[in-house]
XYZ file of N, CA and C in Angstrom:
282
model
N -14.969 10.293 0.949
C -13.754 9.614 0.541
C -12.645 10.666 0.411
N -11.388 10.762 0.942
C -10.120 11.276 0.495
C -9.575 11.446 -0.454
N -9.059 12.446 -1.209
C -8.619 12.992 -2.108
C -7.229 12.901 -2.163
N -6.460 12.090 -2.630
C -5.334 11.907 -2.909
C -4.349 13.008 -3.182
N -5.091 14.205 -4.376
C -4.929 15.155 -4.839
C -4.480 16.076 -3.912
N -5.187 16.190 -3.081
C -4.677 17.386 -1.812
C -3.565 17.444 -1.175
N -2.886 15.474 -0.864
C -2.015 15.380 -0.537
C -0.559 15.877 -1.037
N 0.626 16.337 -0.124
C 1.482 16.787 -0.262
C 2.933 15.699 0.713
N 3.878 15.910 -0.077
C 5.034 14.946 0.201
C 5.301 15.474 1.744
N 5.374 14.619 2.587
C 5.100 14.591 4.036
C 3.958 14.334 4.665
N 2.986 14.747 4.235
C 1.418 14.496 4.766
C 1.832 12.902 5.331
N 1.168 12.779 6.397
C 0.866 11.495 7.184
C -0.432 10.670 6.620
N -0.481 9.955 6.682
C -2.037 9.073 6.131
C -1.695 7.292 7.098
N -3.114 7.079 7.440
C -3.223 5.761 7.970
C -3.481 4.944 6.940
N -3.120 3.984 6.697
C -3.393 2.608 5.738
C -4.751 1.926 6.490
N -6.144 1.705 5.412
C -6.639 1.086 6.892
C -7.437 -0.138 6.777
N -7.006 -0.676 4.679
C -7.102 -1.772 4.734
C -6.611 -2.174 2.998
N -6.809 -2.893 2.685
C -5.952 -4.032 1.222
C -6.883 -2.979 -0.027
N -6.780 -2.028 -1.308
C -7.372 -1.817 -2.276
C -8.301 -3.097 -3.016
N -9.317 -3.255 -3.050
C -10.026 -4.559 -3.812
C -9.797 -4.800 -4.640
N -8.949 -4.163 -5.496
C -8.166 -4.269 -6.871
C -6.871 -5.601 -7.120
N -5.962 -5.280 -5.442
C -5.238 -5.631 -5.124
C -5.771 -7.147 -4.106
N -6.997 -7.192 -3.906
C -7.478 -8.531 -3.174
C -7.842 -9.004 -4.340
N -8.490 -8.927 -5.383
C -8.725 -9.612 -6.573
C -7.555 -9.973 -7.545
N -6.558 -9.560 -7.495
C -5.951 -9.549 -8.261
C -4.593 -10.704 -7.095
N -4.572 -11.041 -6.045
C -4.165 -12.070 -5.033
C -5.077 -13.274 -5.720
N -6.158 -12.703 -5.986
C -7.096 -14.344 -5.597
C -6.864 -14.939 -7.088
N -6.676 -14.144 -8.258
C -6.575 -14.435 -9.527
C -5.100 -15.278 -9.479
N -4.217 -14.714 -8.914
C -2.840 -15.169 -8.764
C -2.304 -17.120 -8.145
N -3.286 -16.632 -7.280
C -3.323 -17.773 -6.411
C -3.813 -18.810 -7.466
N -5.039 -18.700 -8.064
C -5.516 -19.569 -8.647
C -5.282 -19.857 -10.088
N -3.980 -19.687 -10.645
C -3.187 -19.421 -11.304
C -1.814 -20.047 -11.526
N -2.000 -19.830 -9.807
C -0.578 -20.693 -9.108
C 0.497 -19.979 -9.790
N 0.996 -18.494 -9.847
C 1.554 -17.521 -10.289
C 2.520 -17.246 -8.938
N 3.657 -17.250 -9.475
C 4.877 -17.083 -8.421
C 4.797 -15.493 -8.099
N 4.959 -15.599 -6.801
C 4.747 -14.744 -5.796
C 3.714 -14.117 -5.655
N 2.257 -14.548 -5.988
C 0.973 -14.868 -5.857
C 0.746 -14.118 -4.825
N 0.048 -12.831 -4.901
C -0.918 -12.027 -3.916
C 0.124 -11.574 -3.155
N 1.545 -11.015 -3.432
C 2.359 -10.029 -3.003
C 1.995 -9.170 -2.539
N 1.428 -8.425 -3.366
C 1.151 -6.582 -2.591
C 0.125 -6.867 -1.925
N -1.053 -7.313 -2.184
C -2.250 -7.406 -1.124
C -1.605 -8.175 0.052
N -0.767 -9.139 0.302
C -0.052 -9.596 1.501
C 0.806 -8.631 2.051
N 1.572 -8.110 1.351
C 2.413 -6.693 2.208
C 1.579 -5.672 2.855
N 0.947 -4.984 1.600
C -0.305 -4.272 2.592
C -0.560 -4.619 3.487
N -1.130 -6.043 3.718
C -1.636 -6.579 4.914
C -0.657 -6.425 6.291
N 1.070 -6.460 5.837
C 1.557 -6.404 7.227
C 1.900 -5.021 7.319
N 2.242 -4.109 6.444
C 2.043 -3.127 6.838
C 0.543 -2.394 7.304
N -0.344 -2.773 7.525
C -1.542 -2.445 8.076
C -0.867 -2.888 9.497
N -0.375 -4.256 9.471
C -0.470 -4.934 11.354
C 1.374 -4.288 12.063
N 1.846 -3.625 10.903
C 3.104 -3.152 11.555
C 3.142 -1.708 11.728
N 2.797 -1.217 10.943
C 3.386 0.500 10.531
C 2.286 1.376 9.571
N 0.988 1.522 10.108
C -0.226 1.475 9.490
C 0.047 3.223 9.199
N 0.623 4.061 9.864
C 0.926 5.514 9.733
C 2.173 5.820 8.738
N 2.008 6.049 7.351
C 2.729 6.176 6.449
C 3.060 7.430 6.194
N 4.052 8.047 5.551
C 4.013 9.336 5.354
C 4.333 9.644 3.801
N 4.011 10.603 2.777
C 3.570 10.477 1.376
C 5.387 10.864 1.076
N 5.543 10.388 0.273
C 7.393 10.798 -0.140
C 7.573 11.079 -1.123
N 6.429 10.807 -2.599
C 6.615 11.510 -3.917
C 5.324 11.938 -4.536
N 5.357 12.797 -5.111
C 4.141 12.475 -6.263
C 4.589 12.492 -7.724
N 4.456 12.060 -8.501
C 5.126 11.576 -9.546
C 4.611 12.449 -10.757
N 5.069 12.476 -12.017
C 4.942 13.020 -12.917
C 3.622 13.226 -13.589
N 2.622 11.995 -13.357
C 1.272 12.003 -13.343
C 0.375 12.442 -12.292
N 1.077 12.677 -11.297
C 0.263 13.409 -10.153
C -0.198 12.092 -9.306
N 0.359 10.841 -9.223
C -0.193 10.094 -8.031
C 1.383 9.503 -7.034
N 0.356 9.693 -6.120
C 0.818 9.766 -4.717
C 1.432 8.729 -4.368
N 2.669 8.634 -3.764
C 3.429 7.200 -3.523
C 3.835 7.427 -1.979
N 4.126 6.101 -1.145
C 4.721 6.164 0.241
C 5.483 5.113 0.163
N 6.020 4.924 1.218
C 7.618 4.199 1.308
C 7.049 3.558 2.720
N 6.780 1.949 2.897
C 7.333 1.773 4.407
C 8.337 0.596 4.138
N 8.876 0.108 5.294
C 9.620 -0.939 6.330
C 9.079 -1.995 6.823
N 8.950 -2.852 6.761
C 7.913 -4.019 7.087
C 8.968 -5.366 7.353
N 8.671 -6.102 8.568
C 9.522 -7.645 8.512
C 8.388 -8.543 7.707
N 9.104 -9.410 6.284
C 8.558 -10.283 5.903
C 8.017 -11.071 6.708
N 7.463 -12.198 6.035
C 6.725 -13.120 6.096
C 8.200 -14.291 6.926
N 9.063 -13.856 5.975
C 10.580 -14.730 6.528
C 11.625 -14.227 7.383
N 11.225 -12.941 8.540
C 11.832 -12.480 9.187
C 12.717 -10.941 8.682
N 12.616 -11.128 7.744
C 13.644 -10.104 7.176
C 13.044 -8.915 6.612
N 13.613 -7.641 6.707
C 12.958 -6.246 6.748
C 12.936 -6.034 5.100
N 11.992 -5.883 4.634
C 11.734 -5.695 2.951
C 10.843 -4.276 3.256
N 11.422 -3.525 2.190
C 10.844 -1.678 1.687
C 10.008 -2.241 0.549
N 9.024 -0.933 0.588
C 7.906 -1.108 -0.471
C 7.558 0.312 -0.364
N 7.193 0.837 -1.719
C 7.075 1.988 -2.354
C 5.263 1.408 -3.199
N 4.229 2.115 -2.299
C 3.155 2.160 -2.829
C 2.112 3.350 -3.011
N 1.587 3.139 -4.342
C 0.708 3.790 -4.457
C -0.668 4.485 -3.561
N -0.634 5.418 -3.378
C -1.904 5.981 -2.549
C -3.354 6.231 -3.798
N -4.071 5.440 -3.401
C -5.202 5.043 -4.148
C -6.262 6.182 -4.062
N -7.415 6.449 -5.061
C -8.402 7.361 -4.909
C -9.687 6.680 -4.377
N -9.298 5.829 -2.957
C -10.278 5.254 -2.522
C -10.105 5.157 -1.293
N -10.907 4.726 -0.442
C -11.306 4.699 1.021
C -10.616 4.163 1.996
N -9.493 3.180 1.275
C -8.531 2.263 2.180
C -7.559 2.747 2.774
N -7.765 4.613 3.048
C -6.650 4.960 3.722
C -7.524 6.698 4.095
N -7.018 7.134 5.209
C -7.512 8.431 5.724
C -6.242 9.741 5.878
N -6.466 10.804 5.692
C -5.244 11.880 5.980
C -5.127 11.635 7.841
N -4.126 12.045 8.066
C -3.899 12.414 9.889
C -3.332 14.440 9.622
């Protein structure tokens, strides 16, 4: 598994699928019927099918790793998202 830690602001990394944290926490939403219900696990998802090569842009005061992409919604329109790089398997260094 990848070490988040190693990473440095620029490093490239592939996205290469949804954190299970973030699929559980969709399915809780949904069934909840909670407005805007399974957001980030749905963005993830199109940034996986748009722009899966991210590049790291901060690390923050606690030491975890954030990236920035560009993605066309669900409604056509280009929405930014600033996410966390996880200490788990759903993403690889390049």
């Amino acid at each position: 598994m990848p070490d988040p830690k190693l990473l440095k602001i620029g490093d490239q990394l592939r996205i290469l699928r949804v954190p299970i944290s973030d699929l559980q926490q969709r399915d809780r939403e949904l069934a909840e019927n909670s407005e805007l219900a399974g957001w980030t696990a749905s963005s993830i998802e199109r940034i996986i099918e748009q722009t899966p090569i991210v590049r790291v842009s901060r690390i923050d005061e606690a030491g975890a790793v954030w990236y920035d992409a560009t993605i066309i919604g669900p409604d056509g329109m280009e929405e930014s998202h600033s996410l966390i790089v996880y200490d788990d398997d759903t993403w690889e260094p390049l």
